[in-house]
PDB file of C-alpha atoms in Angstrom:
ATOM      1  CA  MET A   1     -29.236   5.867 -19.860  1.00  0.00           C
ATOM      2  CA  ASN A   2     -28.054   2.516 -21.100  1.00  0.00           C
ATOM      3  CA  ARG A   3     -25.958   0.731 -18.386  1.00  0.00           C
ATOM      4  CA  ARG A   4     -22.660  -0.309 -19.912  1.00  0.00           C
ATOM      5  CA  THR A   5     -20.283  -3.017 -18.654  1.00  0.00           C
ATOM      6  CA  VAL A   6     -16.696  -1.838 -18.322  1.00  0.00           C
ATOM      7  CA  TYR A   7     -13.791  -3.868 -17.167  1.00  0.00           C
ATOM      8  CA  TYR A   8     -11.455  -2.213 -14.474  1.00  0.00           C
ATOM      9  CA  ALA A   9      -8.061  -3.796 -14.962  1.00  0.00           C
ATOM     10  CA  THR A  10      -6.343  -3.804 -11.476  1.00  0.00           C
ATOM     11  CA  ARG A  11      -4.621  -6.280  -9.173  1.00  0.00           C
ATOM     12  CA  SER A  12      -5.130  -3.812  -6.167  1.00  0.00           C
ATOM     13  CA  PRO A  13      -7.126  -5.654  -3.424  1.00  0.00           C
ATOM     14  CA  PHE A  14      -8.518  -2.524  -2.515  1.00  0.00           C
ATOM     15  CA  LYS A  15     -10.196  -1.290  -5.517  1.00  0.00           C
ATOM     16  CA  LYS A  16     -13.316  -3.536  -5.494  1.00  0.00           C
ATOM     17  CA  GLU A  17     -14.655  -2.295  -2.352  1.00  0.00           C
ATOM     18  CA  GLU A  18     -13.666   1.440  -3.555  1.00  0.00           C
ATOM     19  CA  LEU A  19     -15.571   0.908  -7.002  1.00  0.00           C
ATOM     20  CA  GLU A  20     -18.752  -0.256  -5.170  1.00  0.00           C
ATOM     21  CA  ILE A  21     -18.713   2.897  -3.012  1.00  0.00           C
ATOM     22  CA  ILE A  22     -17.904   5.295  -6.079  1.00  0.00           C
ATOM     23  CA  ALA A  23     -20.781   3.574  -8.100  1.00  0.00           C
ATOM     24  CA  ASP A  24     -23.241   5.082  -5.557  1.00  0.00           C
ATOM     25  CA  ASP A  25     -21.784   8.464  -5.940  1.00  0.00           C
ATOM     26  CA  THR A  26     -23.106  10.939  -8.756  1.00  0.00           C
ATOM     27  CA  PHE A  27     -21.614  13.014 -11.635  1.00  0.00           C
ATOM     28  CA  ASP A  28     -22.954  16.238 -12.880  1.00  0.00           C
ATOM     29  CA  ASN A  29     -23.932  16.626 -16.568  1.00  0.00           C
ATOM     30  CA  GLY A  30     -25.623  19.841 -17.667  1.00  0.00           C
ATOM     31  CA  GLY A  31     -26.818  20.759 -14.107  1.00  0.00           C
ATOM     32  CA  THR A  32     -28.427  17.185 -13.564  1.00  0.00           C
ATOM     33  CA  SER A  33     -26.939  14.600 -11.273  1.00  0.00           C
ATOM     34  CA  TYR A  34     -26.711  10.990 -12.414  1.00  0.00           C
ATOM     35  CA  ARG A  35     -25.461   7.861 -10.241  1.00  0.00           C
ATOM     36  CA  ILE A  36     -22.302   6.483 -11.672  1.00  0.00           C
ATOM     37  CA  GLY A  37     -23.542   2.919 -11.101  1.00  0.00           C
ATOM     38  CA  ASP A  38     -26.823   3.517 -12.992  1.00  0.00           C
ATOM     39  CA  LEU A  39     -24.393   4.260 -16.173  1.00  0.00           C
ATOM     40  CA  VAL A  40     -21.393   1.915 -15.454  1.00  0.00           C
ATOM     41  CA  ASP A  41     -21.131  -1.727 -14.361  1.00  0.00           C
ATOM     42  CA  PHE A  42     -17.688  -2.027 -13.301  1.00  0.00           C
ATOM     43  CA  ARG A  43     -16.203  -5.511 -13.298  1.00  0.00           C
ATOM     44  CA  VAL A  44     -12.888  -5.830 -11.704  1.00  0.00           C
ATOM     45  CA  SER A  45     -10.402  -7.785 -13.763  1.00  0.00           C
ATOM     46  CA  ALA A  46      -6.994  -8.934 -12.499  1.00  0.00           C
ATOM     47  CA  THR A  47      -5.445  -8.690 -15.846  1.00  0.00           C
ATOM     48  CA  PRO A  48      -1.779  -7.807 -15.746  1.00  0.00           C
ATOM     49  CA  THR A  49      -0.794  -4.593 -17.713  1.00  0.00           C
ATOM     50  CA  GLU A  50       2.184  -3.051 -19.132  1.00  0.00           C
ATOM     51  CA  GLU A  51       3.426   0.134 -17.156  1.00  0.00           C
ATOM     52  CA  PRO A  52       6.261   1.889 -18.830  1.00  0.00           C
ATOM     53  CA  LEU A  53       8.435   3.884 -16.531  1.00  0.00           C
ATOM     54  CA  GLU A  54       7.307   7.614 -17.207  1.00  0.00           C
ATOM     55  CA  ILE A  55       7.017  10.641 -14.964  1.00  0.00           C
ATOM     56  CA  ASP A  56       3.962  11.746 -17.343  1.00  0.00           C
ATOM     57  CA  LEU A  57       1.162   9.782 -15.812  1.00  0.00           C
ATOM     58  CA  GLU A  58      -1.004  10.399 -18.876  1.00  0.00           C
ATOM     59  CA  GLU A  59       1.379   8.982 -21.043  1.00  0.00           C
ATOM     60  CA  MET A  60       1.881   5.950 -18.700  1.00  0.00           C
ATOM     61  CA  VAL A  61      -1.757   5.427 -18.553  1.00  0.00           C
ATOM     62  CA  ARG A  62      -2.516   5.537 -22.365  1.00  0.00           C
ATOM     63  CA  HIS A  63      -0.025   2.843 -22.640  1.00  0.00           C
ATOM     64  CA  LYS A  64      -1.487   0.840 -19.807  1.00  0.00           C
ATOM     65  CA  ALA A  65      -5.009   1.163 -21.156  1.00  0.00           C
ATOM     66  CA  ARG A  66      -4.035  -0.204 -24.570  1.00  0.00           C
ATOM     67  CA  SER A  67      -2.141  -3.131 -22.987  1.00  0.00           C
ATOM     68  CA  ALA A  68      -5.212  -4.012 -20.873  1.00  0.00           C
ATOM     69  CA  TYR A  69      -7.692  -3.906 -23.889  1.00  0.00           C
ATOM     70  CA  LYS A  70      -5.202  -6.260 -25.854  1.00  0.00           C
ATOM     71  CA  LYS A  71      -5.811  -8.853 -23.196  1.00  0.00           C
ATOM     72  CA  ILE A  72      -9.371  -8.145 -22.079  1.00  0.00           C
ATOM     73  CA  LEU A  73     -10.649  -7.360 -25.687  1.00  0.00           C
ATOM     74  CA  ALA A  74     -13.656  -5.595 -24.073  1.00  0.00           C
ATOM     75  CA  PRO A  75     -14.065  -1.801 -23.335  1.00  0.00           C
ATOM     76  CA  CYS A  76     -11.876  -1.334 -20.281  1.00  0.00           C
ATOM     77  CA  ILE A  77     -10.381   1.418 -17.864  1.00  0.00           C
ATOM     78  CA  VAL A  78      -7.036   1.518 -15.883  1.00  0.00           C
ATOM     79  CA  GLU A  79      -5.873   3.918 -13.239  1.00  0.00           C
ATOM     80  CA  HIS A  80      -2.656   5.031 -12.083  1.00  0.00           C
ATOM     81  CA  ALA A  81      -1.767   7.636  -9.510  1.00  0.00           C
ATOM     82  CA  GLY A  82       1.156   9.811  -8.147  1.00  0.00           C
ATOM     83  CA  LEU A  83       2.153  12.510  -6.130  1.00  0.00           C
ATOM     84  CA  ILE A  84       3.369  15.809  -7.709  1.00  0.00           C
ATOM     85  CA  LEU A  85       5.451  17.902  -5.245  1.00  0.00           C
ATOM     86  CA  GLU A  86       4.843  21.696  -5.458  1.00  0.00           C
ATOM     87  CA  LYS A  87       8.346  22.627  -5.973  1.00  0.00           C
ATOM     88  CA  ASN A  88       8.638  20.226  -8.722  1.00  0.00           C
ATOM     89  CA  ALA A  89       5.173  21.022 -10.366  1.00  0.00           C
ATOM     90  CA  ASN A  90       6.654  21.950 -13.709  1.00  0.00           C
ATOM     91  CA  ALA A  91       8.472  18.618 -14.111  1.00  0.00           C
ATOM     92  CA  GLY A  92       5.527  16.696 -12.742  1.00  0.00           C
ATOM     93  CA  PHE A  93       7.881  14.883 -10.282  1.00  0.00           C
ATOM     94  CA  PRO A  94       7.787  12.265  -9.011  1.00  0.00           C
ATOM     95  CA  GLY A  95       4.330  11.489 -10.921  1.00  0.00           C
ATOM     96  CA  GLY A  96       4.712   8.174 -12.617  1.00  0.00           C
ATOM     97  CA  LEU A  97       7.978   7.366 -10.597  1.00  0.00           C
ATOM     98  CA  THR A  98       6.108   7.757  -7.327  1.00  0.00           C
ATOM     99  CA  GLN A  99       5.074   3.901  -7.205  1.00  0.00           C
ATOM    100  CA  PRO A 100       8.384   2.303  -8.011  1.00  0.00           C
ATOM    101  CA  MET A 101      10.193   4.709  -5.461  1.00  0.00           C
ATOM    102  CA  TRP A 102       7.379   4.122  -2.746  1.00  0.00           C
ATOM    103  CA  ASP A 103       7.568   0.295  -3.534  1.00  0.00           C
ATOM    104  CA  HIS A 104      11.480   0.266  -2.955  1.00  0.00           C
ATOM    105  CA  LEU A 105      11.826   2.980  -0.232  1.00  0.00           C
ATOM    106  CA  LYS A 106       8.729   2.394   1.808  1.00  0.00           C
ATOM    107  CA  PRO A 107       6.824   5.210   3.257  1.00  0.00           C
ATOM    108  CA  GLN A 108       9.662   6.503   5.838  1.00  0.00           C
ATOM    109  CA  GLY A 109      12.266   6.013   3.186  1.00  0.00           C
ATOM    110  CA  PHE A 110      10.169   7.611   0.532  1.00  0.00           C
ATOM    111  CA  LEU A 111       9.942  10.780   2.883  1.00  0.00           C
ATOM    112  CA  ASP A 112      13.444  10.865   3.763  1.00  0.00           C
ATOM    113  CA  ARG A 113      15.258  10.112   0.572  1.00  0.00           C
ATOM    114  CA  ILE A 114      13.095  12.807  -1.412  1.00  0.00           C
ATOM    115  CA  GLY A 115      13.170  15.248   1.512  1.00  0.00           C
ATOM    116  CA  CYS A 116       9.536  16.192   1.047  1.00  0.00           C
ATOM    117  CA  GLY A 117       8.059  15.672   4.532  1.00  0.00           C
ATOM    118  CA  GLY A 118       5.984  18.687   5.331  1.00  0.00           C
ATOM    119  CA  GLU A 119       5.719  19.935   1.619  1.00  0.00           C
ATOM    120  CA  ARG A 120       2.729  20.918  -0.248  1.00  0.00           C
ATOM    121  CA  ALA A 121       1.787  18.306  -3.070  1.00  0.00           C
ATOM    122  CA  THR A 122      -0.893  17.337  -5.435  1.00  0.00           C
ATOM    123  CA  ALA A 123      -2.376  13.786  -5.522  1.00  0.00           C
ATOM    124  CA  ARG A 124      -2.981  13.064  -9.127  1.00  0.00           C
ATOM    125  CA  ALA A 125      -5.128  10.091 -10.580  1.00  0.00           C
ATOM    126  CA  VAL A 126      -5.334   9.353 -14.249  1.00  0.00           C
ATOM    127  CA  VAL A 127      -8.069   7.110 -15.531  1.00  0.00           C
ATOM    128  CA  GLY A 128      -7.512   5.795 -19.127  1.00  0.00           C
ATOM    129  CA  PHE A 129     -10.397   4.282 -21.110  1.00  0.00           C
ATOM    130  CA  CYS A 130      -9.883   2.206 -24.319  1.00  0.00           C
ATOM    131  CA  ASP A 131     -12.910   0.918 -26.342  1.00  0.00           C
ATOM    132  CA  GLY A 132     -10.717  -0.884 -29.019  1.00  0.00           C
ATOM    133  CA  LYS A 133     -10.400   2.065 -31.228  1.00  0.00           C
ATOM    134  CA  GLN A 134      -9.272   4.996 -29.169  1.00  0.00           C
ATOM    135  CA  THR A 135      -7.801   5.633 -25.778  1.00  0.00           C
ATOM    136  CA  TYR A 136      -9.063   8.432 -23.574  1.00  0.00           C
ATOM    137  CA  THR A 137      -7.589   9.928 -20.202  1.00  0.00           C
ATOM    138  CA  PHE A 138      -9.185  11.620 -17.312  1.00  0.00           C
ATOM    139  CA  VAL A 139      -7.437  13.361 -14.569  1.00  0.00           C
ATOM    140  CA  GLY A 140      -8.538  14.082 -11.066  1.00  0.00           C
ATOM    141  CA  GLU A 141      -6.506  15.973  -8.560  1.00  0.00           C
ATOM    142  CA  ALA A 142      -6.530  16.719  -4.737  1.00  0.00           C
ATOM    143  CA  ALA A 143      -4.186  19.325  -3.048  1.00  0.00           C
ATOM    144  CA  GLY A 144      -2.674  18.701   0.172  1.00  0.00           C
ATOM    145  CA  THR A 145       0.268  18.295   2.232  1.00  0.00           C
ATOM    146  CA  LEU A 146       2.677  15.431   3.088  1.00  0.00           C
ATOM    147  CA  THR A 147       3.311  14.461   6.530  1.00  0.00           C
ATOM    148  CA  LYS A 148       6.834  14.049   8.059  1.00  0.00           C
ATOM    149  CA  VAL A 149       6.077  10.837   9.449  1.00  0.00           C
ATOM    150  CA  PRO A 150       3.826   7.885   7.995  1.00  0.00           C
ATOM    151  CA  THR A 151       0.545   7.649  10.073  1.00  0.00           C
ATOM    152  CA  ASP A 152      -1.522   4.499  11.050  1.00  0.00           C
ATOM    153  CA  GLY A 153      -4.643   3.568   9.249  1.00  0.00           C
ATOM    154  CA  ARG A 154      -5.764   1.806   6.035  1.00  0.00           C
ATOM    155  CA  GLY A 155      -2.364   1.480   4.364  1.00  0.00           C
ATOM    156  CA  PHE A 156      -3.311   1.858   0.587  1.00  0.00           C
ATOM    157  CA  TYR A 157      -0.153   3.261  -1.129  1.00  0.00           C
ATOM    158  CA  TRP A 158       0.749   6.900  -0.256  1.00  0.00           C
ATOM    159  CA  ASP A 159      -2.516   7.276   1.777  1.00  0.00           C
ATOM    160  CA  VAL A 160      -0.368   7.212   4.984  1.00  0.00           C
ATOM    161  CA  VAL A 161       1.479  10.369   4.215  1.00  0.00           C
ATOM    162  CA  PHE A 162      -0.931  12.552   2.241  1.00  0.00           C
ATOM    163  CA  CYS A 163      -3.190  14.876   4.060  1.00  0.00           C
ATOM    164  CA  PRO A 164      -6.008  16.455   1.637  1.00  0.00           C
ATOM    165  CA  ASP A 165      -6.801  20.064   2.032  1.00  0.00           C
ATOM    166  CA  GLU A 166     -10.435  19.377   1.371  1.00  0.00           C
ATOM    167  CA  GLY A 167     -12.524  18.297   4.528  1.00  0.00           C
ATOM    168  CA  HIS A 168     -10.007  20.431   6.679  1.00  0.00           C
ATOM    169  CA  SER A 169      -9.460  17.393   9.063  1.00  0.00           C
ATOM    170  CA  GLY A 170      -5.733  17.556   9.189  1.00  0.00           C
ATOM    171  CA  LYS A 171      -5.781  13.809   8.882  1.00  0.00           C
ATOM    172  CA  THR A 172      -4.168  11.525   6.231  1.00  0.00           C
ATOM    173  CA  TYR A 173      -6.241   9.614   3.876  1.00  0.00           C
ATOM    174  CA  ALA A 174      -5.371   6.610   5.660  1.00  0.00           C
ATOM    175  CA  GLN A 175      -6.609   7.927   8.964  1.00  0.00           C
ATOM    176  CA  ILE A 176      -9.760   9.190   7.276  1.00  0.00           C
ATOM    177  CA  ALA A 177     -10.588   5.923   5.703  1.00  0.00           C
ATOM    178  CA  ASP A 178      -9.885   4.072   9.251  1.00  0.00           C
ATOM    179  CA  GLU A 179     -12.738   5.824  10.924  1.00  0.00           C
ATOM    180  CA  ARG A 180     -16.490   5.037  10.912  1.00  0.00           C
ATOM    181  CA  ASP A 181     -17.672   5.330   7.268  1.00  0.00           C
ATOM    182  CA  GLY A 182     -14.469   6.959   6.556  1.00  0.00           C
ATOM    183  CA  LEU A 183     -13.655   5.133   3.208  1.00  0.00           C
ATOM    184  CA  ARG A 184     -16.767   6.714   1.908  1.00  0.00           C
ATOM    185  CA  ARG A 185     -15.818  10.155   3.166  1.00  0.00           C
ATOM    186  CA  LYS A 186     -12.151   9.654   1.865  1.00  0.00           C
ATOM    187  CA  LEU A 187     -13.637   8.682  -1.607  1.00  0.00           C
ATOM    188  CA  LEU A 188     -15.822  11.703  -1.717  1.00  0.00           C
ATOM    189  CA  ILE A 189     -12.875  14.007  -1.892  1.00  0.00           C
ATOM    190  CA  SER A 190     -10.235  11.759  -3.659  1.00  0.00           C
ATOM    191  CA  GLN A 191      -8.347  12.310  -6.917  1.00  0.00           C
ATOM    192  CA  SER A 192      -9.622   8.895  -7.896  1.00  0.00           C
ATOM    193  CA  THR A 193     -13.105   9.587  -7.534  1.00  0.00           C
ATOM    194  CA  LYS A 194     -12.873  12.781  -9.508  1.00  0.00           C
ATOM    195  CA  ALA A 195     -11.185  11.155 -12.489  1.00  0.00           C
ATOM    196  CA  ILE A 196     -13.866   8.570 -12.645  1.00  0.00           C
ATOM    197  CA  LYS A 197     -16.580  11.116 -12.498  1.00  0.00           C
ATOM    198  CA  LYS A 198     -15.221  12.877 -15.607  1.00  0.00           C
ATOM    199  CA  PHE A 199     -14.959   9.300 -17.215  1.00  0.00           C
ATOM    200  CA  ALA A 200     -18.639   9.016 -16.470  1.00  0.00           C
ATOM    201  CA  ALA A 201     -19.687  12.231 -17.713  1.00  0.00           C
ATOM    202  CA  PHE A 202     -17.663  11.378 -20.986  1.00  0.00           C
ATOM    203  CA  LEU A 203     -19.389   8.041 -21.227  1.00  0.00           C
ATOM    204  CA  PHE A 204     -22.820   9.562 -20.837  1.00  0.00           C
ATOM    205  CA  ASN A 205     -22.183  12.258 -23.591  1.00  0.00           C
ATOM    206  CA  HIS A 206     -20.786   9.553 -25.962  1.00  0.00           C
ATOM    207  CA  ASN A 207     -23.283   6.703 -25.372  1.00  0.00           C
ATOM    208  CA  GLY A 208     -24.264   6.260 -28.733  1.00  0.00           C
ATOM    209  CA  ASN A 209     -20.852   6.392 -30.308  1.00  0.00           C
ATOM    210  CA  LEU A 210     -18.985   4.034 -27.906  1.00  0.00           C
ATOM    211  CA  PHE A 211     -18.927   0.364 -27.684  1.00  0.00           C
ATOM    212  CA  ASP A 212     -19.883  -0.342 -31.266  1.00  0.00           C
ATOM    213  CA  LEU A 213     -16.585  -2.119 -32.145  1.00  0.00           C
ATOM    214  CA  SER A 214     -17.726  -3.534 -35.525  1.00  0.00           C
TER     215      SER A 214
END
């Protein structure tokens, strides 16, 4: 298994720590487990990317991945995540609009203005990989419930309002991550890790065909 360098374009101060933990996780391929870090050497790059305003997270990420490659000029991945309210699942709302709404309204304002406190929702992460020739997307999801009031804890994005079903703790991602060894436990069930595992399995199965950009 050849270890490949893949640049991860992000300006998030949280992602480097998360990727170090995710690299120790494993993905399954044909009934055999492989360590992600043995296949991928993630190199965090603070390269700014273009993010078109789209509800469709996959469409947004395809554009974002291509824009990252144009600047890095090396195989790279990007990621974007959003919430999908159960009652608006068919429209995928707010999806790619989650972050601008969150940034402007702030946690409580987001819950109040959308009226989504206490509702069922899906946390969806899309990882986009561009090798210079093609762009691929990988989706990870986690089902859960939104709180009526933001909680304390590691305040990364909407982690302060999303309670995942998996783990059955009744706590938000932020509360889980704030506990002893909590970030690792959060990442074991997160939509982001699930998407990266799909990317790793894809890379493993296409190892001989990717990265040859001649």
